[in-house]
Structure formats: structure tokens, C-alpha cells
PDB file of C-alpha atoms in Angstrom:
ATOM      1  CA  MET A   1      -0.086   0.017  -0.105  1.00 47.00           C
ATOM      2  CA  LEU A   2       2.883   2.396   1.034  1.00 44.00           C
ATOM      3  CA  LYS A   3       4.588   1.568  -2.379  1.00 45.00           C
ATOM      4  CA  ASN A   4       1.294   2.406  -4.316  1.00 44.00           C
ATOM      5  CA  LEU A   5       0.940   5.635  -2.541  1.00 39.00           C
ATOM      6  CA  VAL A   6       4.664   6.795  -3.429  1.00 42.00           C
ATOM      7  CA  ASN A   7       4.169   5.708  -6.878  1.00 47.00           C
ATOM      8  CA  LEU A   8       0.972   7.905  -7.003  1.00 44.00           C
ATOM      9  CA  PHE A   9       2.862  11.028  -6.078  1.00 46.00           C
ATOM     10  CA  PHE A  10       6.149  10.112  -7.393  1.00 60.00           C
ATOM     11  CA  PRO A  11       5.615   7.742 -10.317  1.00 78.00           C
ATOM     12  CA  PRO A  12       8.630   5.812 -11.549  1.00 88.00           C
ATOM     13  CA  VAL A  13      10.359   6.858 -14.649  1.00 90.00           C
ATOM     14  CA  CYS A  14      12.377   5.312 -17.318  1.00 90.00           C
ATOM     15  CA  SER A  15      16.127   5.349 -16.582  1.00 87.00           C
ATOM     16  CA  GLY A  16      16.753   5.744 -20.119  1.00 85.00           C
ATOM     17  CA  CYS A  17      14.227   8.241 -21.717  1.00 87.00           C
ATOM     18  CA  HIS A  18      12.603   9.528 -18.462  1.00 85.00           C
ATOM     19  CA  SER A  19       9.026   8.623 -19.611  1.00 89.00           C
ATOM     20  CA  PHE A  20       6.563   7.212 -16.850  1.00 90.00           C
ATOM     21  CA  LEU A  21       6.898   3.451 -16.585  1.00 91.00           C
ATOM     22  CA  LEU A  22       3.917   1.415 -17.120  1.00 90.00           C
ATOM     23  CA  THR A  23       2.731  -0.954 -14.358  1.00 82.00           C
ATOM     24  CA  ASN A  24       4.598  -4.068 -15.898  1.00 84.00           C
ATOM     25  CA  GLU A  25       7.871  -2.147 -16.537  1.00 87.00           C
ATOM     26  CA  THR A  26      10.777  -2.098 -14.284  1.00 85.00           C
ATOM     27  CA  VAL A  27      13.844   0.539 -14.403  1.00 89.00           C
ATOM     28  CA  ILE A  28      13.677   0.785 -18.232  1.00 90.00           C
ATOM     29  CA  CYS A  29      10.604   1.282 -20.566  1.00 93.00           C
ATOM     30  CA  THR A  30       9.611  -1.397 -23.183  1.00 92.00           C
ATOM     31  CA  LYS A  31      10.669   0.913 -25.908  1.00 92.00           C
ATOM     32  CA  CYS A  32      14.257   1.687 -24.439  1.00 91.00           C
ATOM     33  CA  ARG A  33      14.726  -2.090 -23.735  1.00 92.00           C
ATOM     34  CA  HIS A  34      14.059  -2.662 -27.257  1.00 92.00           C
ATOM     35  CA  ASP A  35      16.437  -0.024 -28.440  1.00 94.00           C
ATOM     36  CA  LEU A  36      19.387  -1.071 -26.197  1.00 95.00           C
ATOM     37  CA  PRO A  37      22.466  -1.373 -28.465  1.00 96.00           C
ATOM     38  CA  GLN A  38      23.365  -5.046 -27.627  1.00 97.00           C
ATOM     39  CA  THR A  39      26.860  -6.202 -28.779  1.00 97.00           C
ATOM     40  CA  ASN A  40      26.216 -10.048 -28.935  1.00 96.00           C
ATOM     41  CA  HIS A  41      29.554 -10.563 -27.835  1.00 97.00           C
ATOM     42  CA  HIS A  42      28.459 -13.686 -26.044  1.00 94.00           C
ATOM     43  CA  ILE A  43      27.814 -15.284 -29.465  1.00 94.00           C
ATOM     44  CA  HIS A  44      31.366 -14.861 -30.618  1.00 92.00           C
ATOM     45  CA  THR A  45      34.368 -16.102 -28.920  1.00 92.00           C
ATOM     46  CA  GLU A  46      37.041 -13.707 -30.380  1.00 94.00           C
ATOM     47  CA  ASN A  47      34.858 -10.638 -30.287  1.00 97.00           C
ATOM     48  CA  GLU A  48      35.956  -7.016 -30.041  1.00 97.00           C
ATOM     49  CA  ALA A  49      36.108  -7.000 -26.165  1.00 97.00           C
ATOM     50  CA  PHE A  50      38.371 -10.150 -26.257  1.00 97.00           C
ATOM     51  CA  LYS A  51      40.627  -8.610 -28.831  1.00 97.00           C
ATOM     52  CA  LYS A  52      41.255  -5.722 -26.504  1.00 96.00           C
ATOM     53  CA  PHE A  53      43.427  -7.861 -24.291  1.00 97.00           C
ATOM     54  CA  TYR A  54      45.512  -9.522 -27.231  1.00 96.00           C
ATOM     55  CA  GLY A  55      49.144  -9.562 -26.199  1.00 94.00           C
ATOM     56  CA  ARG A  56      48.266  -7.874 -22.794  1.00 95.00           C
ATOM     57  CA  ILE A  57      46.880 -10.589 -20.566  1.00 96.00           C
ATOM     58  CA  PRO A  58      45.462 -14.175 -21.115  1.00 97.00           C
ATOM     59  CA  VAL A  59      41.873 -14.149 -20.820  1.00 98.00           C
ATOM     60  CA  ILE A  60      39.374 -17.191 -21.192  1.00 97.00           C
ATOM     61  CA  HIS A  61      36.416 -14.978 -22.080  1.00 98.00           C
ATOM     62  CA  ALA A  62      35.790 -11.177 -22.468  1.00 98.00           C
ATOM     63  CA  SER A  63      32.550  -9.585 -23.326  1.00 98.00           C
ATOM     64  CA  ALA A  64      30.373  -6.492 -22.745  1.00 98.00           C
ATOM     65  CA  PHE A  65      26.515  -6.411 -22.833  1.00 98.00           C
ATOM     66  CA  LEU A  66      25.890  -3.021 -24.508  1.00 98.00           C
ATOM     67  CA  TYR A  67      27.636  -0.369 -26.670  1.00 97.00           C
ATOM     68  CA  PHE A  68      28.305   2.927 -25.024  1.00 97.00           C
ATOM     69  CA  HIS A  69      28.160   5.907 -27.218  1.00 94.00           C
ATOM     70  CA  LYS A  70      28.574   9.489 -25.914  1.00 92.00           C
ATOM     71  CA  LYS A  71      25.228  11.238 -25.192  1.00 90.00           C
ATOM     72  CA  GLY A  72      23.389   7.903 -25.808  1.00 93.00           C
ATOM     73  CA  MET A  73      20.931   6.117 -23.919  1.00 93.00           C
ATOM     74  CA  VAL A  74      23.673   3.646 -22.322  1.00 96.00           C
ATOM     75  CA  GLN A  75      25.626   6.560 -21.181  1.00 95.00           C
ATOM     76  CA  GLU A  76      22.458   7.801 -19.484  1.00 93.00           C
ATOM     77  CA  LEU A  77      21.905   4.492 -17.842  1.00 95.00           C
ATOM     78  CA  ILE A  78      25.503   4.296 -16.674  1.00 95.00           C
ATOM     79  CA  HIS A  79      25.625   7.817 -15.224  1.00 94.00           C
ATOM     80  CA  ASN A  80      22.172   7.210 -13.493  1.00 94.00           C
ATOM     81  CA  LEU A  81      23.713   4.237 -11.950  1.00 95.00           C
ATOM     82  CA  LYS A  82      27.256   5.540 -11.146  1.00 93.00           C
ATOM     83  CA  TYR A  83      26.472   9.061 -10.093  1.00 93.00           C
ATOM     84  CA  ARG A  84      22.798   9.320  -9.060  1.00 92.00           C
ATOM     85  CA  GLY A  85      22.277   6.281  -7.035  1.00 92.00           C
ATOM     86  CA  HIS A  86      20.176   4.212  -9.338  1.00 93.00           C
ATOM     87  CA  GLN A  87      21.696   0.818  -8.247  1.00 95.00           C
ATOM     88  CA  GLU A  88      18.634  -0.866  -9.614  1.00 95.00           C
ATOM     89  CA  ILE A  89      19.952  -0.227 -13.113  1.00 96.00           C
ATOM     90  CA  GLY A  90      22.834  -2.598 -12.264  1.00 97.00           C
ATOM     91  CA  THR A  91      20.637  -5.345 -10.988  1.00 97.00           C
ATOM     92  CA  GLN A  92      18.500  -5.088 -14.261  1.00 96.00           C
ATOM     93  CA  LEU A  93      21.438  -5.116 -16.618  1.00 97.00           C
ATOM     94  CA  GLY A  94      23.032  -8.067 -14.776  1.00 98.00           C
ATOM     95  CA  TYR A  95      19.644  -9.960 -14.732  1.00 97.00           C
ATOM     96  CA  TRP A  96      19.366  -9.490 -18.738  1.00 96.00           C
ATOM     97  CA  TYR A  97      22.969 -10.204 -19.495  1.00 98.00           C
ATOM     98  CA  ALA A  98      22.894 -13.396 -17.328  1.00 98.00           C
ATOM     99  CA  GLN A  99      20.218 -14.918 -19.668  1.00 97.00           C
ATOM    100  CA  ASP A 100      22.818 -14.490 -22.562  1.00 97.00           C
ATOM    101  CA  LEU A 101      25.744 -15.846 -20.607  1.00 97.00           C
ATOM    102  CA  LYS A 102      24.095 -18.834 -18.888  1.00 95.00           C
ATOM    103  CA  ASN A 103      24.891 -21.220 -21.828  1.00 93.00           C
ATOM    104  CA  ASN A 104      28.384 -19.888 -22.424  1.00 95.00           C
ATOM    105  CA  LEU A 105      30.736 -22.626 -22.132  1.00 94.00           C
ATOM    106  CA  ALA A 106      33.897 -20.540 -21.301  1.00 95.00           C
ATOM    107  CA  LEU A 107      32.123 -19.304 -18.181  1.00 97.00           C
ATOM    108  CA  LYS A 108      30.868 -22.859 -16.802  1.00 94.00           C
ATOM    109  CA  ASN A 109      33.863 -23.274 -14.600  1.00 96.00           C
ATOM    110  CA  VAL A 110      34.178 -19.786 -13.128  1.00 98.00           C
ATOM    111  CA  ASP A 111      34.778 -20.082  -9.471  1.00 98.00           C
ATOM    112  CA  ALA A 112      34.255 -16.426  -8.107  1.00 98.00           C
ATOM    113  CA  ILE A 113      32.984 -13.112  -9.471  1.00 98.00           C
ATOM    114  CA  ILE A 114      35.001 -10.187  -8.545  1.00 98.00           C
ATOM    115  CA  PRO A 115      33.743  -6.616  -9.102  1.00 98.00           C
ATOM    116  CA  VAL A 116      36.311  -4.197  -9.755  1.00 97.00           C
ATOM    117  CA  PRO A 117      36.764  -2.254  -6.621  1.00 96.00           C
ATOM    118  CA  ILE A 118      36.610   1.422  -5.751  1.00 92.00           C
ATOM    119  CA  HIS A 119      38.954   3.075  -3.282  1.00 88.00           C
ATOM    120  CA  LYS A 120      37.539   3.650   0.173  1.00 87.00           C
ATOM    121  CA  LYS A 121      37.761   7.384  -0.176  1.00 88.00           C
ATOM    122  CA  ARG A 122      35.361   7.113  -3.340  1.00 87.00           C
ATOM    123  CA  TRP A 123      33.040   4.682  -1.299  1.00 86.00           C
ATOM    124  CA  ARG A 124      32.833   7.177   1.618  1.00 87.00           C
ATOM    125  CA  LYS A 125      31.782   9.825  -0.950  1.00 88.00           C
ATOM    126  CA  ARG A 126      29.429   7.845  -3.111  1.00 89.00           C
ATOM    127  CA  GLY A 127      28.247   5.148  -0.608  1.00 92.00           C
ATOM    128  CA  TYR A 128      28.354   2.325  -2.967  1.00 95.00           C
ATOM    129  CA  ASN A 129      30.299   0.475  -5.781  1.00 96.00           C
ATOM    130  CA  GLN A 130      28.523   0.901  -9.009  1.00 96.00           C
ATOM    131  CA  VAL A 131      29.403  -2.662 -10.164  1.00 97.00           C
ATOM    132  CA  ASP A 132      28.042  -4.563  -7.124  1.00 97.00           C
ATOM    133  CA  THR A 133      24.368  -4.808  -8.151  1.00 98.00           C
ATOM    134  CA  PHE A 134      25.439  -5.952 -11.494  1.00 98.00           C
ATOM    135  CA  ALA A 135      27.842  -8.529  -9.813  1.00 98.00           C
ATOM    136  CA  GLU A 136      24.989  -9.620  -7.394  1.00 98.00           C
ATOM    137  CA  ALA A 137      22.477 -10.103 -10.150  1.00 98.00           C
ATOM    138  CA  LEU A 138      24.919 -12.206 -12.335  1.00 98.00           C
ATOM    139  CA  SER A 139      25.825 -14.226  -9.112  1.00 98.00           C
ATOM    140  CA  ASN A 140      22.137 -15.147  -8.456  1.00 98.00           C
ATOM    141  CA  GLU A 141      21.451 -16.163 -12.029  1.00 98.00           C
ATOM    142  CA  LEU A 142      24.790 -18.031 -12.655  1.00 97.00           C
ATOM    143  CA  ASN A 143      25.020 -19.422  -9.256  1.00 97.00           C
ATOM    144  CA  ILE A 144      28.632 -18.045  -8.866  1.00 98.00           C
ATOM    145  CA  PRO A 145      29.749 -16.508  -5.508  1.00 98.00           C
ATOM    146  CA  VAL A 146      30.864 -12.912  -5.440  1.00 98.00           C
ATOM    147  CA  GLN A 147      34.190 -12.237  -3.549  1.00 97.00           C
ATOM    148  CA  LYS A 148      35.026  -8.758  -2.723  1.00 95.00           C
ATOM    149  CA  GLU A 149      37.997  -9.340  -0.417  1.00 94.00           C
ATOM    150  CA  VAL A 150      40.467 -10.729  -2.852  1.00 96.00           C
ATOM    151  CA  LEU A 151      41.066  -7.776  -4.979  1.00 96.00           C
ATOM    152  CA  ILE A 152      41.890  -4.372  -3.147  1.00 94.00           C
ATOM    153  CA  ARG A 153      42.280  -0.878  -4.612  1.00 93.00           C
ATOM    154  CA  LYS A 154      44.890   0.567  -2.757  1.00 88.00           C
ATOM    155  CA  ILE A 155      45.420   3.890  -4.634  1.00 85.00           C
ATOM    156  CA  ASP A 156      42.519   6.378  -5.612  1.00 77.00           C
ATOM    157  CA  SER A 157      43.582   6.930  -9.265  1.00 67.00           C
ATOM    158  CA  LYS A 158      41.975   9.749 -11.221  1.00 59.00           C
ATOM    159  CA  THR A 159      38.853   8.793 -13.391  1.00 49.00           C
ATOM    160  CA  GLN A 160      40.451   6.900 -16.280  1.00 45.00           C
ATOM    161  CA  SER A 161      37.930   8.102 -18.863  1.00 45.00           C
ATOM    162  CA  LYS A 162      39.719  11.665 -18.450  1.00 50.00           C
ATOM    163  CA  LYS A 163      43.166  10.407 -19.494  1.00 51.00           C
ATOM    164  CA  ASN A 164      44.578   9.760 -22.857  1.00 52.00           C
ATOM    165  CA  LEU A 165      45.721   6.249 -23.568  1.00 49.00           C
ATOM    166  CA  LEU A 166      49.240   6.803 -22.334  1.00 47.00           C
ATOM    167  CA  GLY A 167      48.046   8.211 -19.048  1.00 49.00           C
ATOM    168  CA  ARG A 168      45.778   5.378 -18.486  1.00 50.00           C
ATOM    169  CA  SER A 169      48.491   2.887 -18.854  1.00 50.00           C
ATOM    170  CA  GLU A 170      51.069   4.655 -16.838  1.00 52.00           C
ATOM    171  CA  GLY A 171      51.043   3.772 -13.194  1.00 58.00           C
ATOM    172  CA  ILE A 172      47.664   1.812 -13.206  1.00 70.00           C
ATOM    173  CA  HIS A 173      49.522  -1.308 -12.840  1.00 69.00           C
ATOM    174  CA  HIS A 174      50.241  -0.605  -8.938  1.00 80.00           C
ATOM    175  CA  VAL A 175      46.759   0.574  -8.177  1.00 90.00           C
ATOM    176  CA  PHE A 176      45.407  -2.886  -7.177  1.00 94.00           C
ATOM    177  CA  ASP A 177      46.656  -5.546  -4.852  1.00 94.00           C
ATOM    178  CA  VAL A 178      45.320  -9.118  -3.898  1.00 96.00           C
ATOM    179  CA  HIS A 179      44.908 -10.663  -0.644  1.00 94.00           C
ATOM    180  CA  PHE A 180      44.360 -14.483  -0.892  1.00 94.00           C
ATOM    181  CA  SER A 181      44.967 -17.939   0.931  1.00 94.00           C
ATOM    182  CA  GLU A 182      45.975 -21.290  -0.673  1.00 95.00           C
ATOM    183  CA  GLU A 183      42.267 -21.690  -1.287  1.00 95.00           C
ATOM    184  CA  ALA A 184      42.329 -19.236  -4.243  1.00 96.00           C
ATOM    185  CA  HIS A 185      45.007 -21.054  -6.123  1.00 97.00           C
ATOM    186  CA  ASN A 186      43.917 -22.414  -9.507  1.00 98.00           C
ATOM    187  CA  LYS A 187      40.831 -20.559  -9.581  1.00 98.00           C
ATOM    188  CA  HIS A 188      38.855 -19.014 -12.548  1.00 98.00           C
ATOM    189  CA  PHE A 189      37.977 -15.466 -11.673  1.00 98.00           C
ATOM    190  CA  LEU A 190      35.342 -13.392 -13.600  1.00 98.00           C
ATOM    191  CA  VAL A 191      36.197  -9.674 -13.148  1.00 98.00           C
ATOM    192  CA  LEU A 192      33.364  -7.322 -13.697  1.00 98.00           C
ATOM    193  CA  ASP A 193      33.464  -3.475 -14.572  1.00 98.00           C
ATOM    194  CA  ASP A 194      30.898  -0.861 -15.827  1.00 97.00           C
ATOM    195  CA  VAL A 195      32.511   0.387 -19.200  1.00 97.00           C
ATOM    196  CA  LEU A 196      35.301  -1.087 -21.097  1.00 97.00           C
ATOM    197  CA  THR A 197      37.288   1.713 -22.852  1.00 95.00           C
ATOM    198  CA  THR A 198      40.963   0.999 -23.255  1.00 93.00           C
ATOM    199  CA  GLY A 199      40.987  -1.834 -20.878  1.00 95.00           C
ATOM    200  CA  ALA A 200      43.856  -0.535 -18.719  1.00 94.00           C
ATOM    201  CA  THR A 201      41.888  -0.882 -15.451  1.00 94.00           C
ATOM    202  CA  LEU A 202      40.911  -4.369 -16.285  1.00 96.00           C
ATOM    203  CA  GLU A 203      44.346  -5.227 -17.292  1.00 96.00           C
ATOM    204  CA  ALA A 204      45.720  -3.809 -14.136  1.00 95.00           C
ATOM    205  CA  CYS A 205      43.044  -5.858 -12.008  1.00 96.00           C
ATOM    206  CA  SER A 206      43.855  -9.071 -14.033  1.00 97.00           C
ATOM    207  CA  ARG A 207      47.607  -8.517 -13.619  1.00 96.00           C
ATOM    208  CA  ALA A 208      46.978  -8.465  -9.783  1.00 96.00           C
ATOM    209  CA  LEU A 209      45.046 -11.680  -9.743  1.00 97.00           C
ATOM    210  CA  LEU A 210      47.247 -13.480 -12.008  1.00 97.00           C
ATOM    211  CA  THR A 211      49.857 -13.326  -9.241  1.00 96.00           C
ATOM    212  CA  ILE A 212      47.670 -15.808  -7.560  1.00 97.00           C
ATOM    213  CA  PRO A 213      49.183 -19.392  -8.379  1.00 98.00           C
ATOM    214  CA  GLY A 214      47.058 -21.076 -11.294  1.00 98.00           C
ATOM    215  CA  ALA A 215      44.641 -18.213 -11.532  1.00 98.00           C
ATOM    216  CA  LYS A 216      42.504 -17.801 -14.723  1.00 98.00           C
ATOM    217  CA  ILE A 217      40.751 -14.641 -15.760  1.00 98.00           C
ATOM    218  CA  SER A 218      37.532 -13.749 -17.628  1.00 98.00           C
ATOM    219  CA  ILE A 219      35.971 -10.419 -18.084  1.00 98.00           C
ATOM    220  CA  VAL A 220      32.484  -9.087 -18.469  1.00 98.00           C
ATOM    221  CA  CYS A 221      31.259  -5.457 -18.536  1.00 98.00           C
ATOM    222  CA  MET A 222      27.916  -3.683 -18.610  1.00 98.00           C
ATOM    223  CA  ALA A 223      29.032  -1.750 -21.694  1.00 98.00           C
ATOM    224  CA  MET A 224      31.954  -1.072 -24.212  1.00 98.00           C
ATOM    225  CA  ALA A 225      32.818   2.343 -25.604  1.00 95.00           C
ATOM    226  CA  HIS A 226      32.129   2.258 -29.359  1.00 83.00           C
ATOM    227  CA  SER A 227      32.944   4.847 -31.919  1.00 65.00           C
TER     228      SER A 227
END
């Protein structure tokens, strides 16, 4: 009853186009859901996300759910999630992408999901990690546990999107550290992030995790920058 009363005075709107949502719609309206620019990376093993890491780090699988265009709908979704507290967007994107990833053979032996961590200073300011609800949704649908204690962000680096390619690569390799026991040996880790751009942050995360003996890495992102 309380929810209905709140919806009466503050009706939910689409996080993509800001139109009012219908009763059977959640987070994103049907039109925006239909218009989402999906990559279909899950269908192709050597897709463009996978190729981002050629010659950099060994990955079992890499993919992104959507294409990210400047001033596009996916940018609006990610900004609503990352800066405006709409964590339900991560949940919905995770649920949708999980349906595509369920039958992906490369991910059948994943042992743990690891969201790219944010620094504690940024956590105190924002109050949440924008990747966490995406991770939790994938965890629930794929039946893979989330482990947040393994990968640690020890340096609060500047926002990567504001740097050029050289700037993103320099210094990023020392941003992350790992805390692990012998139980983490020989595990397959699925690393999650919001937007794949140059791949520098994900490379740094993966390099840290690959210091664990026998570790294997796969990567999944909500979106991938696309020109």
C-alpha cells in the first residue's frame, strides 16, 4: 500500500528516456529495452572485447553487454547508476545479461565473481560501488559467488575516462593488490566493470589476480565504448 501511495505522487520513470513507466515495466521502459544497443559478444568467442586484451593478458572470455556511445541511452543509464544512486539499473542489466551468458561454455567453470573495487575514499563519498548490483545479479542467476575481499584498490587513481591512452597505462599497474589464501589457487575469476574503454583498469586488475598461482581470468562489462 505504501509503495502504491509513493508511486501515485512520485511515479517511477524510465532510466533511459525519463518517460513514466507502465505497471509491468521495471527500471527501463519497453521501448528503451528494445532499443538497447547490444553487442552480442556472447555469441562470438573472439569478439572485439576479447581482442582488446590480445598480447596484454591471457583471458578465457571477455565480453560486454551493450555499446556505450557519448550522449546515448547507455551513457544515461551508466551515469544514473554511477552518479545518481540508481543501483537498480545494475541489477536489471545483470539479470538481462545473465540470460545470454548462462549457456556460455567458457564461463561454466568460473569459481568467483570479482567486481572491480573502488577506493575507500570514493566509497565514502558515493556510498556504493556501481558494479556491485550488477555482480550480485549475475551471481544469483549464474550461481557463482561474489568475492570482494580478494582484490583491493590501494590507490585512488583519477577517473580513467579523463586520461589519454598513455596516461591510462602509466601507473595503473600498481593501483590494485590481492589478498588470498591457498584456497584461491587455480581458481577461475570473472572480473566485472561498468564500461570497457582502453582496458587499462581491467588489465591492471587481472595482472594483480594473476599473481595468484594457477589463476585464470575472464572479463564481463556492462558496456563497451564504441565509436
